[in-house]
Amino acid sequence: MGFARACAVALVGVEGVVVEVQADLEPGVAAFTLVGLPDKSLVESRDRVRAAVVNSGAEWPQKKLTVGLSPASVPKSGSGFDLAVACAVLGAAEKIDPKEIADLVMIGELGLDGRVRPVRGILPAVLAAADAGYRHVVVPEKTAAEASLVPGVSVLGVRSLRQLIAVLTGSTVPDETVAAEEGRPDAMLAGLIVPGAGIGTGLAGPPGEGDGHRPDLADVAGQRAARHALEVAAAGGHHLFLSGPPGAGKTMLAERMPAILPPLTKQESLEVTAVHSVAGILPPGEPLVSTPPYCAPHHSATMQSLVGGGNGLPRPGAVSLAHRGILFLDEAPEFSGRALDALRQPLESGHVVVARSAGVVRLPARFLMVLAANPCPCGRHTLHGSGCECPASVIRRYQARLSGPLLDRVDLRVAVEPVNRSDLMGRGGRGESTAEVAARVREARERAAARLADTAWTTNSEVPGHELRTRWQTAPGALMAAERDLERGLLTARGLDRVLRVAWTVADLAGKARPDAYDVAAALELRTGIARGVPMPAGGGV
């Protein structure tokens, strides 16, 4: 009887569980049994592994073979267990030393010819292995750079099972060089990308970056108030609602917002990269995401595509693809009411919990939401002499598609006015560039980070209202106007907390130590849309 074990990782959402792959050989009729809640693609590994072992020059044991995946209660899916299964079988057959693979984590799919093909989710899998105390992992060579992002882990990238056997037995490692045909994509990278998973919506910057033109805020004509709101939203991580007629510049503003956000920190980059690796939208050759993602789903998107779902264990949705970045919902009233209301929980908590019969998955979803909407179905309701013929009842129903509880979670609500001829023709001068606004946003975020250094929060939008009211006091009398609006019913308790957060962001942009009555009035105007007599900051527009 022969026995050996190796380790692999089972992914549940974007979290990993180390799985012990045990192989047991006993005398009897040759058979291969795989147990431990494998899915269809994992059950098929029996044929892939057998062919890969034989084509790698090793002998397949002609005995009764049982491979167990422990813990047996955790569902396992995907082809990333192939490499560990093959090595466990070879260890049980004493073709390699079982001690060499006992504490080795191996992740990779095997081709019938023995080549090791890359799989999705390498980064979260290696992170799970590191958290469990493992320090040596074997991954496909194509994903070695992604695995190497995890500190404290020794990564071995292999091209084939033959190479791994040579390394484990101390033999000469074959080169396994494959000449790639010029002009053809690398077929080995096909497993990293899921067709139809939304390539380009989670990682790529806003439209226009790929054709050589980098969107700049200076391209936006006029819209001084909307530009100021964009800056406040970026500085504090506040959700933003832009309402105005078609052609006013709502989409242009949203598309230029990622460029004014600060680059991701190392921890944030790892979080975002892990989500995109699991979702299959991580571009080959770019193992680490360093810029905030931008996700703009179409208004026909279902609730499952927004918050996560799918057959079996749920997959990341748009809110997770936009983690640490921007989720832009253009034509927001055209989204289904169920889909929009499903955003309420992740907007508050920064994560989404999706429960299915196959299991419960917790996915990260701390994003900055930007909503854009027309005032009515035809879009001309707010334009004087525009000929809007939408009945009042139709306008009310259209605007009511954005529910009150959802809008109560939106900090900034700005009316985007039509662009006048002077601004459109550039007679009023060009607006500030993205670089100028991004510099102020970065300074404001640094002030907030210094203030929140000893806490679990990094931006003003994350700080609980109780902490703002007790731990960080505003200037005396600064909240009188907000308290009056609360008594009149113009603000909810949640709304008052959000006004406080915005006021701190306005103060950070102005370089103040704490908000005063001016900053609170500016925050109230940005939330309610009611003019408070606050002059626009000199740097907030053209």
XYZ file of C-alpha atoms in Angstrom:
542
model
C 0.000 0.000 0.000
C 1.252 3.487 -0.915
C 0.109 6.814 0.454
C 1.119 10.430 -0.245
C -0.361 13.858 0.151
C 0.036 17.272 -1.413
C -1.810 20.560 -1.009
C -3.979 22.715 -3.256
C -6.403 25.588 -2.669
C -10.175 25.691 -3.118
C -11.593 29.151 -3.814
C -14.924 30.198 -2.317
C -15.626 33.594 -3.834
C -12.332 35.462 -3.425
C -11.339 33.591 -0.280
C -9.308 30.399 -0.333
C -9.242 27.212 1.745
C -6.167 24.990 1.713
C -7.140 21.484 0.614
C -5.097 18.389 1.368
C -4.969 16.090 -1.670
C -4.461 12.522 -0.442
C -3.655 9.599 -2.735
C -3.966 5.986 -1.610
C -2.846 2.931 -3.638
C -4.090 -0.567 -2.772
C -3.874 -3.934 -4.512
C -6.892 -4.662 -6.646
C -8.496 -3.982 -9.982
C -7.077 -0.801 -11.540
C -9.507 2.069 -10.854
C -9.383 5.767 -10.104
C -11.863 7.162 -7.554
C -12.019 10.870 -6.676
C -13.905 11.902 -3.518
C -14.404 15.132 -1.544
C -17.238 17.134 -3.202
C -15.601 17.694 -6.611
C -17.544 19.445 -9.364
C -17.774 18.287 -12.988
C -14.526 19.904 -14.147
C -12.681 18.422 -11.175
C -14.100 14.927 -11.730
C -12.748 15.079 -15.285
C -9.254 15.597 -13.858
C -8.967 11.802 -13.602
C -8.526 11.526 -17.358
C -6.367 14.659 -17.647
C -4.008 13.567 -14.886
C -3.628 10.010 -16.207
C -2.769 11.212 -19.719
C -0.428 13.937 -18.412
C 1.509 11.495 -16.221
C 1.944 8.968 -19.037
C 2.926 11.618 -21.597
C 5.461 13.037 -19.121
C 7.397 9.754 -19.177
C 6.173 8.401 -15.832
C 4.409 5.095 -15.275
C 0.772 5.126 -14.211
C 0.154 2.756 -11.267
C -2.048 -0.207 -12.201
C -3.708 -0.527 -8.797
C -6.827 0.622 -7.021
C -6.327 4.377 -6.620
C -8.370 6.607 -4.344
C -7.789 10.368 -4.242
C -9.458 12.292 -1.425
C -9.834 16.042 -1.133
C -9.908 17.116 2.493
C -11.791 18.809 4.121
C -14.520 16.846 2.361
C -17.254 19.294 3.426
C -15.861 22.180 1.331
C -17.088 22.271 -2.302
C -14.216 22.111 -4.800
C -14.399 23.372 -8.340
C -12.160 24.079 -11.281
C -9.143 22.449 -12.829
C -6.523 23.979 -10.538
C -6.208 20.735 -8.524
C -4.674 18.745 -11.409
C -1.056 19.390 -10.472
C -1.529 18.419 -6.826
C -3.478 15.261 -7.763
C -0.760 14.153 -10.200
C 2.032 14.671 -7.660
C 0.095 12.903 -4.896
C -0.447 9.900 -7.185
C 3.238 9.820 -8.159
C 4.186 10.096 -4.492
C 1.934 7.177 -3.555
C 3.519 5.181 -6.378
C 6.966 6.141 -4.991
C 8.008 7.794 -8.253
C 8.812 10.876 -6.192
C 9.560 11.202 -2.466
C 6.268 11.776 -0.579
C 8.121 13.947 1.946
C 9.064 16.412 -0.807
C 5.425 17.228 -1.588
C 3.756 16.884 1.827
C 3.867 20.619 2.594
C 3.983 21.904 -0.969
C 0.994 23.868 -2.323
C 0.478 23.198 -6.028
C -1.968 25.033 -8.273
C -2.387 24.433 -11.980
C -4.259 22.639 -14.729
C -2.626 19.826 -16.690
C -2.898 19.395 -20.420
C -2.977 15.897 -21.860
C 0.629 16.400 -23.009
C 1.767 17.249 -19.470
C 2.019 20.991 -19.891
C 0.915 23.077 -16.905
C -1.756 25.544 -17.914
C -2.556 28.700 -15.901
C -5.830 29.019 -14.011
C -7.788 31.934 -12.572
C -7.529 33.018 -8.944
C -3.801 32.429 -8.423
C -3.343 35.498 -6.189
C -6.166 34.758 -3.697
C -5.110 31.098 -3.669
C -1.500 31.939 -2.762
C -2.720 34.473 -0.186
C -4.800 31.713 1.436
C -1.795 29.389 1.442
C 0.384 32.059 3.058
C -2.256 32.756 5.722
C -2.362 29.030 6.491
C 1.400 29.009 7.100
C 2.639 27.489 3.836
C 5.794 29.054 2.415
C 6.379 27.123 -0.827
C 3.996 27.064 -3.790
C 4.164 25.703 -7.333
C 2.197 27.510 -10.016
C 2.156 27.652 -13.834
C 5.031 29.690 -15.191
C 2.637 32.153 -16.855
C 1.188 33.164 -13.473
C 4.394 33.115 -11.406
C 4.551 36.928 -11.425
C 1.031 37.129 -9.961
C 1.863 34.580 -7.251
C 5.081 36.445 -6.392
C 3.037 39.455 -5.249
C 2.435 37.662 -1.944
C 5.296 38.443 0.472
C 7.056 35.683 2.349
C 6.216 32.916 -0.131
C 8.707 31.079 -2.340
C 7.187 30.599 -5.803
C 8.256 27.993 -8.357
C 6.867 28.484 -11.852
C 6.836 25.373 -14.050
C 5.944 24.805 -17.697
C 5.210 21.092 -17.484
C 4.713 18.187 -15.133
C 7.979 16.768 -16.498
C 9.838 19.831 -15.192
C 8.254 19.524 -11.742
C 9.120 15.826 -11.488
C 12.725 16.652 -12.378
C 12.891 19.363 -9.699
C 11.430 17.037 -7.037
C 13.715 14.127 -7.931
C 16.852 16.200 -8.392
C 17.172 15.314 -12.077
C 18.144 17.597 -14.948
C 15.257 19.992 -15.630
C 14.142 19.872 -19.293
C 13.839 23.194 -21.092
C 10.333 22.606 -22.540
C 10.689 25.541 -24.922
C 7.710 25.961 -27.227
C 8.126 28.179 -30.267
C 5.195 30.582 -30.446
C 3.882 31.516 -33.856
C 4.221 35.222 -34.502
C 0.949 37.115 -34.586
C -1.038 34.401 -32.799
C -2.256 34.690 -29.198
C -0.756 32.389 -26.605
C -3.178 29.486 -26.203
C -1.788 28.789 -22.728
C -3.341 32.028 -21.469
C -6.864 31.087 -22.519
C -7.714 29.764 -19.058
C -7.114 33.148 -17.446
C -9.945 34.873 -19.317
C -13.599 33.950 -19.001
C -15.596 34.674 -22.188
C -18.452 37.041 -21.462
C -17.102 38.002 -18.038
C -17.072 41.682 -18.891
C -13.547 42.165 -20.176
C -12.678 45.833 -20.012
C -15.464 46.865 -17.671
C -13.569 46.148 -14.486
C -9.981 46.981 -15.223
C -9.603 49.156 -18.270
C -9.839 52.874 -17.715
C -12.686 54.930 -19.094
C -13.370 54.830 -22.833
C -10.764 56.740 -24.800
C -7.587 55.635 -23.010
C -6.922 52.806 -25.428
C -6.949 54.966 -28.562
C -4.180 57.313 -27.433
C -6.421 60.049 -25.998
C -6.371 60.245 -22.230
C -9.600 61.840 -20.948
C -8.925 65.091 -19.109
C -11.188 67.237 -16.959
C -10.138 70.212 -19.045
C -12.200 68.693 -21.889
C -15.419 69.343 -19.963
C -16.994 72.649 -20.947
C -18.415 74.674 -18.061
C -20.118 72.710 -15.275
C -18.312 74.446 -12.443
C -20.661 73.099 -9.751
C -20.524 69.541 -11.082
C -16.722 69.656 -11.319
C -16.527 70.813 -7.693
C -18.837 67.973 -6.632
C -16.631 65.530 -8.531
C -13.604 66.777 -6.606
C -15.366 66.475 -3.248
C -16.576 62.970 -4.117
C -13.060 61.843 -5.050
C -11.441 63.440 -1.994
C -13.764 61.813 0.532
C -15.029 58.725 -1.288
C -18.595 60.041 -1.373
C -21.318 58.702 -3.671
C -22.503 61.139 -6.345
C -25.751 61.675 -8.259
C -25.653 63.772 -11.443
C -29.011 64.860 -12.826
C -29.425 66.860 -15.997
C -30.546 66.878 -19.633
C -28.842 64.795 -22.330
C -25.583 66.214 -23.632
C -24.807 68.261 -20.524
C -21.658 66.267 -19.728
C -22.690 63.744 -17.042
C -20.957 60.797 -18.679
C -17.878 62.877 -19.521
C -17.510 63.836 -15.880
C -17.877 60.248 -14.655
C -15.360 58.920 -17.182
C -12.747 61.395 -15.976
C -13.199 60.612 -12.315
C -10.824 57.595 -12.037
C -7.881 59.767 -13.089
C -8.338 62.147 -10.146
C -8.444 59.342 -7.585
C -5.139 58.541 -5.824
C -3.299 55.373 -6.904
C -4.172 52.243 -4.969
C -2.090 51.312 -1.953
C -0.299 47.955 -1.930
C -3.042 46.351 0.156
C -5.792 47.796 -2.034
C -3.972 46.615 -5.175
C -3.856 43.074 -3.818
C -7.573 43.181 -3.000
C -8.534 44.440 -6.457
C -6.178 42.057 -8.259
C -7.593 39.089 -6.331
C -11.162 39.942 -7.385
C -10.241 40.421 -11.028
C -8.139 37.263 -11.072
C -11.093 35.204 -9.835
C -13.464 36.940 -12.273
C -11.188 36.206 -15.224
C -10.656 39.796 -16.352
C -7.036 40.241 -15.294
C -5.071 41.036 -18.480
C -2.138 38.653 -19.076
C 1.175 40.318 -18.381
C -0.323 42.735 -15.830
C -0.246 40.829 -12.532
C -0.953 43.822 -10.274
C -3.705 46.431 -10.600
C -2.380 49.769 -9.386
C -5.100 52.188 -10.562
C -8.716 52.380 -9.361
C -10.990 50.232 -11.537
C -13.899 51.694 -13.487
C -17.020 49.604 -14.075
C -19.969 50.889 -16.124
C -22.595 48.159 -16.641
C -25.429 48.639 -19.132
C -28.825 49.566 -17.704
C -30.184 46.162 -18.750
C -27.900 44.480 -16.173
C -29.638 42.021 -13.869
C -29.427 42.026 -10.090
C -27.133 38.973 -10.184
C -24.726 40.672 -12.594
C -24.526 43.704 -10.296
C -24.106 42.096 -6.869
C -22.827 38.670 -7.910
C -24.369 35.329 -8.751
C -24.370 32.528 -11.263
C -24.708 28.768 -11.188
C -23.134 27.021 -8.213
C -21.032 29.272 -6.038
C -21.658 32.971 -6.838
C -19.157 34.859 -8.976
C -18.148 38.516 -8.441
C -20.576 41.070 -9.849
C -20.130 44.668 -10.957
C -19.979 45.974 -7.371
C -16.990 43.708 -6.689
C -15.308 44.488 -10.008
C -15.544 48.161 -8.969
C -14.009 47.469 -5.536
C -11.717 50.384 -4.555
C -12.801 52.151 -7.725
C -15.870 53.603 -9.405
C -19.216 52.044 -10.301
C -20.920 54.273 -12.869
C -24.624 53.691 -13.503
C -25.587 55.744 -16.533
C -29.319 56.186 -17.169
C -29.840 55.009 -13.583
C -33.690 55.113 -13.663
C -33.610 52.581 -16.518
C -32.072 49.922 -14.240
C -34.545 47.547 -12.624
C -35.761 48.564 -9.187
C -34.654 45.233 -7.667
C -31.149 45.670 -9.059
C -30.804 49.207 -7.712
C -32.169 48.377 -4.271
C -29.746 45.445 -4.049
C -26.963 48.058 -3.914
C -28.165 49.469 -0.605
C -26.435 46.869 1.589
C -22.973 47.014 -0.062
C -23.132 50.828 -0.082
C -23.299 50.746 3.711
C -21.078 47.788 4.588
C -18.432 47.749 1.843
C -19.068 44.097 1.049
C -21.846 41.925 -0.342
C -22.986 38.572 1.036
C -24.548 36.328 -1.616
C -26.363 33.199 -0.423
C -27.056 30.312 -2.804
C -27.884 26.654 -2.317
C -24.250 25.797 -3.063
C -22.972 28.087 -0.315
C -22.626 31.609 1.037
C -19.962 33.903 -0.378
C -18.720 37.214 1.015
C -17.317 39.476 -1.709
C -15.584 42.856 -1.241
C -17.542 45.805 -2.602
C -16.201 49.114 -1.298
C -16.757 51.328 -4.315
C -17.604 54.921 -5.126
C -20.962 55.007 -6.905
C -21.791 57.628 -9.530
C -25.402 57.808 -10.742
C -26.454 59.753 -13.824
C -30.051 60.420 -14.811
C -32.208 62.596 -17.039
C -34.942 64.680 -15.392
C -37.689 62.909 -17.375
C -38.029 60.208 -20.065
C -37.429 62.691 -22.882
C -34.728 64.534 -20.942
C -36.016 68.044 -21.660
C -38.086 68.682 -18.545
C -35.726 71.249 -16.987
C -35.031 73.115 -20.236
C -36.983 76.315 -20.835
C -38.894 76.301 -24.102
C -37.694 72.789 -24.894
C -41.086 71.338 -25.680
C -41.154 68.591 -23.037
C -44.498 66.820 -23.367
C -44.055 64.283 -20.582
C -47.120 64.330 -18.276
C -46.474 65.154 -14.634
C -47.482 61.647 -13.574
C -44.954 60.120 -15.989
C -42.195 62.376 -14.670
C -43.017 61.420 -11.075
C -42.960 57.704 -11.892
C -39.685 58.074 -13.781
C -37.968 59.905 -10.942
C -39.426 57.496 -8.360
C -37.498 54.608 -9.930
C -34.600 55.756 -7.772
C -35.974 54.860 -4.358
C -35.697 57.125 -1.357
C -33.595 54.651 0.690
C -31.092 54.396 -2.168
C -30.820 58.166 -2.643
C -30.495 58.603 1.127
C -27.166 56.782 0.816
C -25.921 59.213 -1.844
C -23.946 62.076 -0.295
C -23.821 64.500 -3.225
C -26.697 65.397 -5.542
C -25.880 67.886 -8.258
C -27.962 69.346 -11.071
C -25.908 69.421 -14.275
C -27.076 72.425 -16.262
C -27.050 72.595 -20.079
C -23.809 73.941 -21.505
C -24.158 77.519 -22.766
C -22.642 78.769 -25.983
C -19.852 80.720 -24.282
C -18.578 77.687 -22.376
C -18.936 75.342 -25.343
C -16.939 77.620 -27.638
C -14.254 78.067 -24.979
C -14.794 81.774 -24.465
C -14.915 81.329 -20.692
C -11.504 79.664 -20.647
C -10.567 76.048 -20.176
C -11.288 74.321 -16.907
C -8.641 72.918 -14.626
C -6.795 69.857 -15.818
C -7.026 66.430 -14.247
C -3.514 66.802 -12.793
C -4.425 69.993 -10.907
C -7.575 68.515 -9.395
C -5.859 65.199 -8.614
C -3.155 67.062 -6.651
C -5.769 68.711 -4.402
C -7.591 65.400 -3.960
C -4.345 63.706 -2.960
C -3.561 66.413 -0.388
C -7.080 66.190 1.080
C -6.814 62.424 1.363
C -3.455 62.747 3.102
C -5.001 65.089 5.685
C -7.850 62.655 6.292
C -5.453 59.697 6.506
C -3.318 61.516 9.075
C -6.387 62.257 11.181
C -7.619 58.652 10.916
C -4.183 57.075 11.312
C -5.032 55.156 14.498
C -8.398 53.887 13.258
C -9.686 51.267 10.821
C -10.860 53.942 8.366
C -8.973 55.732 5.614
C -11.525 58.124 4.056
C -14.182 60.396 5.501
C -16.996 58.402 3.894
C -16.106 55.346 6.004
C -16.208 57.039 9.424
C -19.349 56.190 11.465
C -21.568 59.128 12.354
C -21.261 58.501 16.096
C -17.494 58.947 15.857
C -17.898 62.193 13.918
C -20.313 63.591 16.482
C -18.268 62.619 19.548
C -14.624 62.061 18.677
C -14.026 64.748 16.048
C -15.972 67.892 16.881
C -16.865 70.595 14.384
C -16.442 74.285 15.151
C -18.936 75.686 17.687
C -22.310 76.399 16.076
C -21.320 74.828 12.752
C -24.166 72.282 12.806
C -27.050 74.684 13.511
C -28.291 74.702 9.884
C -28.059 70.905 9.618
C -29.922 70.442 12.882
C -32.726 72.703 11.642
C -33.018 70.633 8.458
C -33.197 67.479 10.578
C -36.072 68.937 12.650
C -37.919 70.005 9.478
C -37.623 66.536 7.956
C -35.312 67.656 5.157
C -32.612 65.335 6.530
C -32.751 61.859 8.039
C -30.400 60.762 10.801
C -28.333 58.988 8.162
C -28.450 62.129 6.055
C -27.068 64.231 8.919
C -24.157 61.817 9.348
C -23.411 62.007 5.636
C -23.517 65.808 5.712
C -20.932 65.676 8.500
C -18.685 63.443 6.417
C -18.915 65.743 3.406
C -18.231 68.768 5.617
C -14.995 67.160 6.791
C -14.001 66.543 3.172
C -14.740 70.167 2.229
C -12.600 71.266 5.186
C -9.777 68.912 4.122
C -9.810 70.375 0.616
C -9.593 73.855 2.107
C -6.778 72.857 4.489
C -8.791 73.522 7.666
C -8.297 71.740 10.962
C -12.053 71.141 11.379
C -15.287 72.078 9.592
C -16.965 75.399 10.312
C -20.436 76.711 9.423
C -19.278 77.453 5.871
C -18.190 73.844 5.288
C -21.426 72.433 6.718
C -23.458 74.808 4.542
C -21.502 73.673 1.491
C -22.176 70.040 2.408
C -25.887 70.742 2.860
C -26.066 72.457 -0.521
C -24.321 69.522 -2.181
C -26.729 67.047 -0.570
C -30.076 68.818 -0.768
C -29.554 70.953 -3.859
C -30.944 73.962 -1.966
C -28.787 77.062 -2.342
C -27.219 78.132 0.953
C -25.422 81.225 -0.287
C -22.073 79.443 -0.408
C -19.736 80.846 -3.075
C -18.025 78.322 -5.344
C -14.347 77.714 -4.438
C -11.941 79.449 -6.768
C -10.358 76.154 -7.813
C -13.598 74.315 -8.326
C -14.286 75.275 -11.879
C -12.979 77.215 -14.829
